[in-house]
Amino acid sequence: MRTAIYPGSFDPVTLGHLDIIRRASVMFDRLIVAVMHNQNKQPMFSVEERMEFLRCTTSQLPNVEIASFDGLLADYARQQGACAVVKGLRAVSDFEYEFQMALANRKLNPELDTVFLMTSAEYMYLSSSVVKDIAVHGGSVAGFVPDGIMQDIVRRTRKEG
Ligand code: COA
């Protein structure tokens, strides 16, 4: 049983994330999509809301589990018996930070490798911040986030904003 973890803030999940989830779910027996804390970010949606968006988005993928963890990714991977972390790479600008993270995580947990999947070209420009910015300013997020959660994101974003 090969378990991988796809960690992120997922604030909220986008079609770019879903693309990575779909592709990674074929590569591993079990994929845990973990909502984790990025100390540099102040999320707009609660952990529960972010998990709910992810559950709704991945309900058709039987080997995908949604979880959250408040500590170090390297510790969580050990706890779950995961052999890999999955991350999406969108552009060269992502590389330096991701490289640093991958090395730090492997230092903390030598069993853990990071697998990078190149983001599909149509999602190169996408980020959760772009989605929130569009929604807060009244734009349409169609084509940016999965259809099933679009209305909910817009409703909750406007309530916040
Ligand atoms: N398609 C679309 N958007 C994507 C994407 C893709 N394939 N891949 C990444 N993004 C976006 C994300 O939505 C995010 O957007 P935002 O900045 O607007 O929120 C941005 O790219 C950056 O993504 P990422 O680098 O994965 O950051 P993150 O905040 O989502 O996740 C954690 C970072 C949570 C994984 C990291 O902070 C972590 O591991 N935290 C736990 C503590 C820990 O172990 N720290 C490391 C110590 S070495």
mmCIF file of C-alpha atoms and ligand atoms in Angstrom:
data_model
loop_
_atom_site.group_PDB
_atom_site.id
_atom_site.type_symbol
_atom_site.label_atom_id
_atom_site.label_comp_id
_atom_site.label_asym_id
_atom_site.label_seq_id
_atom_site.Cartn_x
_atom_site.Cartn_y
_atom_site.Cartn_z
ATOM 1 C CA MET A 1 0.000 0.000 0.000
ATOM 2 C CA ARG A 2 1.708 3.178 -1.197
ATOM 3 C CA THR A 3 0.382 6.270 0.543
ATOM 4 C CA ALA A 4 1.100 9.832 -0.561
ATOM 5 C CA ILE A 5 0.129 13.158 0.955
ATOM 6 C CA TYR A 6 -0.860 16.208 -1.054
ATOM 7 C CA PRO A 7 -0.582 19.085 1.440
ATOM 8 C CA GLY A 8 -1.698 22.661 1.038
ATOM 9 C CA SER A 9 -3.720 25.544 2.400
ATOM 10 C CA PHE A 10 -6.512 24.873 -0.153
ATOM 11 C CA ASP A 11 -8.079 28.263 0.647
ATOM 12 C CA PRO A 12 -10.064 27.326 -1.439
ATOM 13 C CA VAL A 13 -9.370 24.279 -3.637
ATOM 14 C CA THR A 14 -9.116 25.233 -7.328
ATOM 15 C CA LEU A 15 -9.307 23.327 -10.620
ATOM 16 C CA GLY A 16 -5.493 23.407 -10.618
ATOM 17 C CA HIS A 17 -5.418 21.489 -7.333
ATOM 18 C CA LEU A 18 -8.053 19.053 -8.624
ATOM 19 C CA ASP A 19 -5.910 18.372 -11.691
ATOM 20 C CA ILE A 20 -2.997 17.394 -9.411
ATOM 21 C CA ILE A 21 -5.277 15.314 -7.122
ATOM 22 C CA ARG A 22 -6.696 13.339 -10.069
ATOM 23 C CA ARG A 23 -3.280 12.596 -11.543
ATOM 24 C CA ALA A 24 -1.680 11.702 -8.187
ATOM 25 C CA SER A 25 -4.589 9.413 -7.247
ATOM 26 C CA VAL A 26 -3.676 7.196 -10.202
ATOM 27 C CA MET A 27 -0.038 6.991 -9.097
ATOM 28 C CA PHE A 28 -0.609 5.920 -5.485
ATOM 29 C CA ASP A 29 -2.860 3.392 -3.694
ATOM 30 C CA ARG A 30 -3.979 5.992 -1.177
ATOM 31 C CA LEU A 31 -3.812 9.766 -1.488
ATOM 32 C CA ILE A 32 -4.383 11.955 1.561
ATOM 33 C CA VAL A 33 -5.224 15.548 0.682
ATOM 34 C CA ALA A 34 -4.224 17.357 3.858
ATOM 35 C CA VAL A 35 -5.326 20.863 4.804
ATOM 36 C CA MET A 36 -2.306 22.216 6.654
ATOM 37 C CA HIS A 37 -1.147 25.451 8.179
ATOM 38 C CA ASN A 38 1.120 27.816 6.252
ATOM 39 C CA GLN A 39 2.575 30.180 8.817
ATOM 40 C CA ASN A 40 2.810 32.964 6.225
ATOM 41 C CA LYS A 41 -0.923 32.970 5.450
ATOM 42 C CA GLN A 42 -4.115 34.078 7.138
ATOM 43 C CA PRO A 43 -6.821 31.878 5.582
ATOM 44 C CA MET A 44 -10.213 33.223 4.532
ATOM 45 C CA PHE A 45 -12.051 29.901 4.984
ATOM 46 C CA SER A 46 -12.018 27.769 8.143
ATOM 47 C CA VAL A 47 -10.307 24.370 8.127
ATOM 48 C CA GLU A 48 -13.769 22.724 8.184
ATOM 49 C CA GLU A 49 -14.965 24.773 5.190
ATOM 50 C CA ARG A 50 -11.814 23.976 3.228
ATOM 51 C CA MET A 51 -12.207 20.264 4.002
ATOM 52 C CA GLU A 52 -15.869 20.393 2.999
ATOM 53 C CA PHE A 53 -14.958 21.975 -0.377
ATOM 54 C CA LEU A 54 -12.328 19.268 -0.894
ATOM 55 C CA ARG A 55 -14.687 16.420 0.084
ATOM 56 C CA CYS A 56 -17.323 17.669 -2.334
ATOM 57 C CA THR A 57 -14.724 18.017 -5.098
ATOM 58 C CA THR A 58 -13.117 14.572 -4.701
ATOM 59 C CA SER A 59 -16.167 12.419 -3.857
ATOM 60 C CA GLN A 60 -15.760 10.484 -7.139
ATOM 61 C CA LEU A 61 -12.181 9.426 -6.309
ATOM 62 C CA PRO A 62 -12.344 6.350 -4.021
ATOM 63 C CA ASN A 63 -8.697 6.271 -2.926
ATOM 64 C CA VAL A 64 -8.613 9.955 -1.939
ATOM 65 C CA GLU A 65 -9.064 10.956 1.713
ATOM 66 C CA ILE A 66 -9.442 14.465 3.092
ATOM 67 C CA ALA A 67 -7.717 15.306 6.363
ATOM 68 C CA SER A 68 -6.228 18.177 8.311
ATOM 69 C CA PHE A 69 -3.128 18.439 10.452
ATOM 70 C CA ASP A 70 -1.755 21.313 12.481
ATOM 71 C CA GLY A 71 1.875 20.238 12.869
ATOM 72 C CA LEU A 72 4.828 19.437 10.649
ATOM 73 C CA LEU A 73 4.204 17.715 7.335
ATOM 74 C CA ALA A 74 7.186 15.403 7.951
ATOM 75 C CA ASP A 75 5.611 14.187 11.223
ATOM 76 C CA TYR A 76 2.189 13.725 9.667
ATOM 77 C CA ALA A 77 3.701 11.681 6.824
ATOM 78 C CA ARG A 78 5.419 9.417 9.351
ATOM 79 C CA GLN A 79 2.191 9.041 11.315
ATOM 80 C CA GLN A 80 0.309 8.023 8.154
ATOM 81 C CA GLY A 81 3.034 5.713 6.808
ATOM 82 C CA ALA A 82 3.331 7.874 3.674
ATOM 83 C CA CYS A 83 6.284 7.396 1.336
ATOM 84 C CA ALA A 84 5.774 10.579 -0.682
ATOM 85 C CA VAL A 85 4.570 14.151 -0.677
ATOM 86 C CA VAL A 86 2.932 15.349 -3.891
ATOM 87 C CA LYS A 87 3.268 18.990 -4.952
ATOM 88 C CA GLY A 88 2.281 20.824 -8.114
ATOM 89 C CA LEU A 89 4.811 23.008 -9.909
ATOM 90 C CA ARG A 90 3.354 25.858 -11.922
ATOM 91 C CA ALA A 91 6.374 27.890 -12.992
ATOM 92 C CA VAL A 92 10.081 28.294 -12.408
ATOM 93 C CA SER A 93 9.207 30.777 -9.660
ATOM 94 C CA ASP A 94 7.667 27.927 -7.607
ATOM 95 C CA PHE A 95 10.817 25.867 -7.846
ATOM 96 C CA GLU A 96 13.185 27.472 -5.338
ATOM 97 C CA TYR A 97 10.675 27.457 -2.494
ATOM 98 C CA GLU A 98 9.496 23.932 -3.286
ATOM 99 C CA PHE A 99 13.069 22.655 -3.520
ATOM 100 C CA GLN A 100 13.836 24.118 -0.093
ATOM 101 C CA MET A 101 10.682 22.554 1.395
ATOM 102 C CA ALA A 102 11.397 19.154 -0.152
ATOM 103 C CA LEU A 103 14.929 19.098 1.269
ATOM 104 C CA ALA A 104 13.812 20.290 4.704
ATOM 105 C CA ASN A 105 11.067 17.670 4.811
ATOM 106 C CA ARG A 106 13.491 14.917 3.860
ATOM 107 C CA LYS A 107 15.929 16.055 6.530
ATOM 108 C CA LEU A 108 13.103 15.840 9.090
ATOM 109 C CA ASN A 109 11.870 12.505 7.727
ATOM 110 C CA PRO A 110 14.480 10.621 5.654
ATOM 111 C CA GLU A 111 11.816 8.157 4.443
ATOM 112 C CA LEU A 112 9.948 10.946 2.708
ATOM 113 C CA ASP A 113 10.414 11.959 -0.918
ATOM 114 C CA THR A 114 8.621 14.769 -2.738
ATOM 115 C CA VAL A 115 7.089 14.062 -6.141
ATOM 116 C CA PHE A 116 6.472 17.122 -8.323
ATOM 117 C CA LEU A 117 3.762 17.101 -10.959
ATOM 118 C CA MET A 118 3.825 19.799 -13.612
ATOM 119 C CA THR A 119 0.584 21.737 -13.510
ATOM 120 C CA SER A 120 -1.446 21.434 -16.692
ATOM 121 C CA ALA A 121 -0.873 24.468 -18.926
ATOM 122 C CA GLU A 122 -4.414 25.848 -18.531
ATOM 123 C CA TYR A 123 -3.890 26.218 -14.750
ATOM 124 C CA MET A 124 -0.442 27.846 -14.824
ATOM 125 C CA TYR A 125 -1.810 31.221 -13.742
ATOM 126 C CA LEU A 126 -4.218 29.916 -11.122
ATOM 127 C CA SER A 127 -3.936 30.312 -7.353
ATOM 128 C CA SER A 128 -6.346 30.379 -4.428
ATOM 129 C CA SER A 129 -5.613 34.107 -3.978
ATOM 130 C CA VAL A 130 -6.685 34.823 -7.568
ATOM 131 C CA VAL A 131 -9.986 33.011 -6.924
ATOM 132 C CA LYS A 132 -10.644 34.948 -3.693
ATOM 133 C CA ASP A 133 -9.792 38.266 -5.329
ATOM 134 C CA ILE A 134 -12.191 37.637 -8.214
ATOM 135 C CA ALA A 135 -14.997 36.454 -5.908
ATOM 136 C CA VAL A 136 -14.616 39.345 -3.438
ATOM 137 C CA HIS A 137 -14.862 41.841 -6.305
ATOM 138 C CA GLY A 138 -17.984 40.263 -7.737
ATOM 139 C CA GLY A 139 -16.416 38.455 -10.708
ATOM 140 C CA SER A 140 -17.231 34.965 -11.920
ATOM 141 C CA VAL A 141 -15.042 32.124 -10.683
ATOM 142 C CA ALA A 142 -16.445 29.710 -13.294
ATOM 143 C CA GLY A 143 -13.539 27.842 -14.861
ATOM 144 C CA PHE A 144 -11.352 28.502 -11.814
ATOM 145 C CA VAL A 145 -12.960 26.256 -9.178
ATOM 146 C CA PRO A 146 -14.970 23.007 -9.460
ATOM 147 C CA ASP A 147 -18.629 23.644 -10.462
ATOM 148 C CA GLY A 148 -20.031 21.864 -7.396
ATOM 149 C CA ILE A 149 -18.547 24.350 -4.922
ATOM 150 C CA MET A 150 -18.655 27.527 -6.998
ATOM 151 C CA GLN A 151 -21.860 28.987 -5.516
ATOM 152 C CA ASP A 152 -20.785 28.158 -1.976
ATOM 153 C CA ILE A 153 -17.429 29.878 -2.429
ATOM 154 C CA VAL A 154 -19.041 33.000 -3.857
ATOM 155 C CA ARG A 155 -21.668 33.114 -1.090
ATOM 156 C CA ARG A 156 -19.162 32.654 1.731
ATOM 157 C CA THR A 157 -16.601 35.029 0.205
ATOM 158 C CA ARG A 158 -19.128 37.847 -0.119
ATOM 159 C CA LYS A 159 -20.278 37.264 3.474
ATOM 160 C CA GLU A 160 -16.641 37.621 4.604
ATOM 161 C CA GLY A 161 -15.858 40.569 2.372
HETATM 162 N N1 COA B 1 -2.929 24.745 -9.306
HETATM 163 C C1 COA B 1 -3.389 25.914 -8.842
HETATM 164 N N2 COA B 1 -2.870 26.574 -7.791
HETATM 165 C C2 COA B 1 -1.840 26.000 -7.177
HETATM 166 C C3 COA B 1 -1.298 24.782 -7.591
HETATM 167 C C4 COA B 1 -1.893 24.141 -8.698
HETATM 168 N N3 COA B 1 -1.463 22.987 -9.152
HETATM 169 N N4 COA B 1 -0.270 24.475 -6.789
HETATM 170 C C5 COA B 1 -0.174 25.476 -5.899
HETATM 171 N N5 COA B 1 -1.123 26.393 -6.145
HETATM 172 C C6 COA B 1 -1.317 27.651 -5.432
HETATM 173 C C7 COA B 1 -1.956 27.495 -4.083
HETATM 174 O O1 COA B 1 -3.358 27.594 -4.137
HETATM 175 C C8 COA B 1 -1.366 28.647 -3.339
HETATM 176 O O2 COA B 1 -2.112 29.811 -3.643
HETATM 177 P P1 COA B 1 -2.197 31.028 -2.611
HETATM 178 O O3 COA B 1 -0.774 31.470 -2.338
HETATM 179 O O4 COA B 1 -2.984 32.023 -3.334
HETATM 180 O O5 COA B 1 -2.857 30.479 -1.360
HETATM 181 C C9 COA B 1 0.018 28.826 -3.936
HETATM 182 O O6 COA B 1 -0.050 28.179 -5.188
HETATM 183 C C10 COA B 1 1.125 28.255 -3.138
HETATM 184 O O7 COA B 1 0.890 26.874 -2.920
HETATM 185 P P2 COA B 1 1.798 26.065 -1.922
HETATM 186 O O8 COA B 1 3.228 26.457 -2.102
HETATM 187 O O9 COA B 1 1.443 24.622 -2.027
HETATM 188 O O10 COA B 1 1.424 26.675 -0.493
HETATM 189 P P3 COA B 1 0.242 26.290 0.435
HETATM 190 O O11 COA B 1 0.037 27.426 1.386
HETATM 191 O O12 COA B 1 -0.949 25.849 -0.315
HETATM 192 O O13 COA B 1 0.801 25.023 1.245
HETATM 193 C C11 COA B 1 1.982 23.978 3.105
HETATM 194 C C12 COA B 1 1.970 25.104 2.042
HETATM 195 C C13 COA B 1 0.721 24.050 3.980
HETATM 196 C C14 COA B 1 2.044 22.638 2.402
HETATM 197 C C15 COA B 1 3.253 24.183 3.966
HETATM 198 O O14 COA B 1 3.228 25.459 4.551
HETATM 199 C C16 COA B 1 3.374 23.110 5.044
HETATM 200 O O15 COA B 1 3.852 22.016 4.789
HETATM 201 N N6 COA B 1 2.934 23.438 6.276
HETATM 202 C C17 COA B 1 3.001 22.514 7.427
HETATM 203 C C18 COA B 1 4.173 22.887 8.371
HETATM 204 C C19 COA B 1 5.453 22.365 7.771
HETATM 205 O O16 COA B 1 5.714 21.177 7.755
HETATM 206 N N7 COA B 1 6.276 23.318 7.271
HETATM 207 C C20 COA B 1 7.454 22.982 6.513
HETATM 208 C C21 COA B 1 8.655 22.892 7.379
HETATM 209 S S1 COA B 1 10.011 22.398 6.363
#
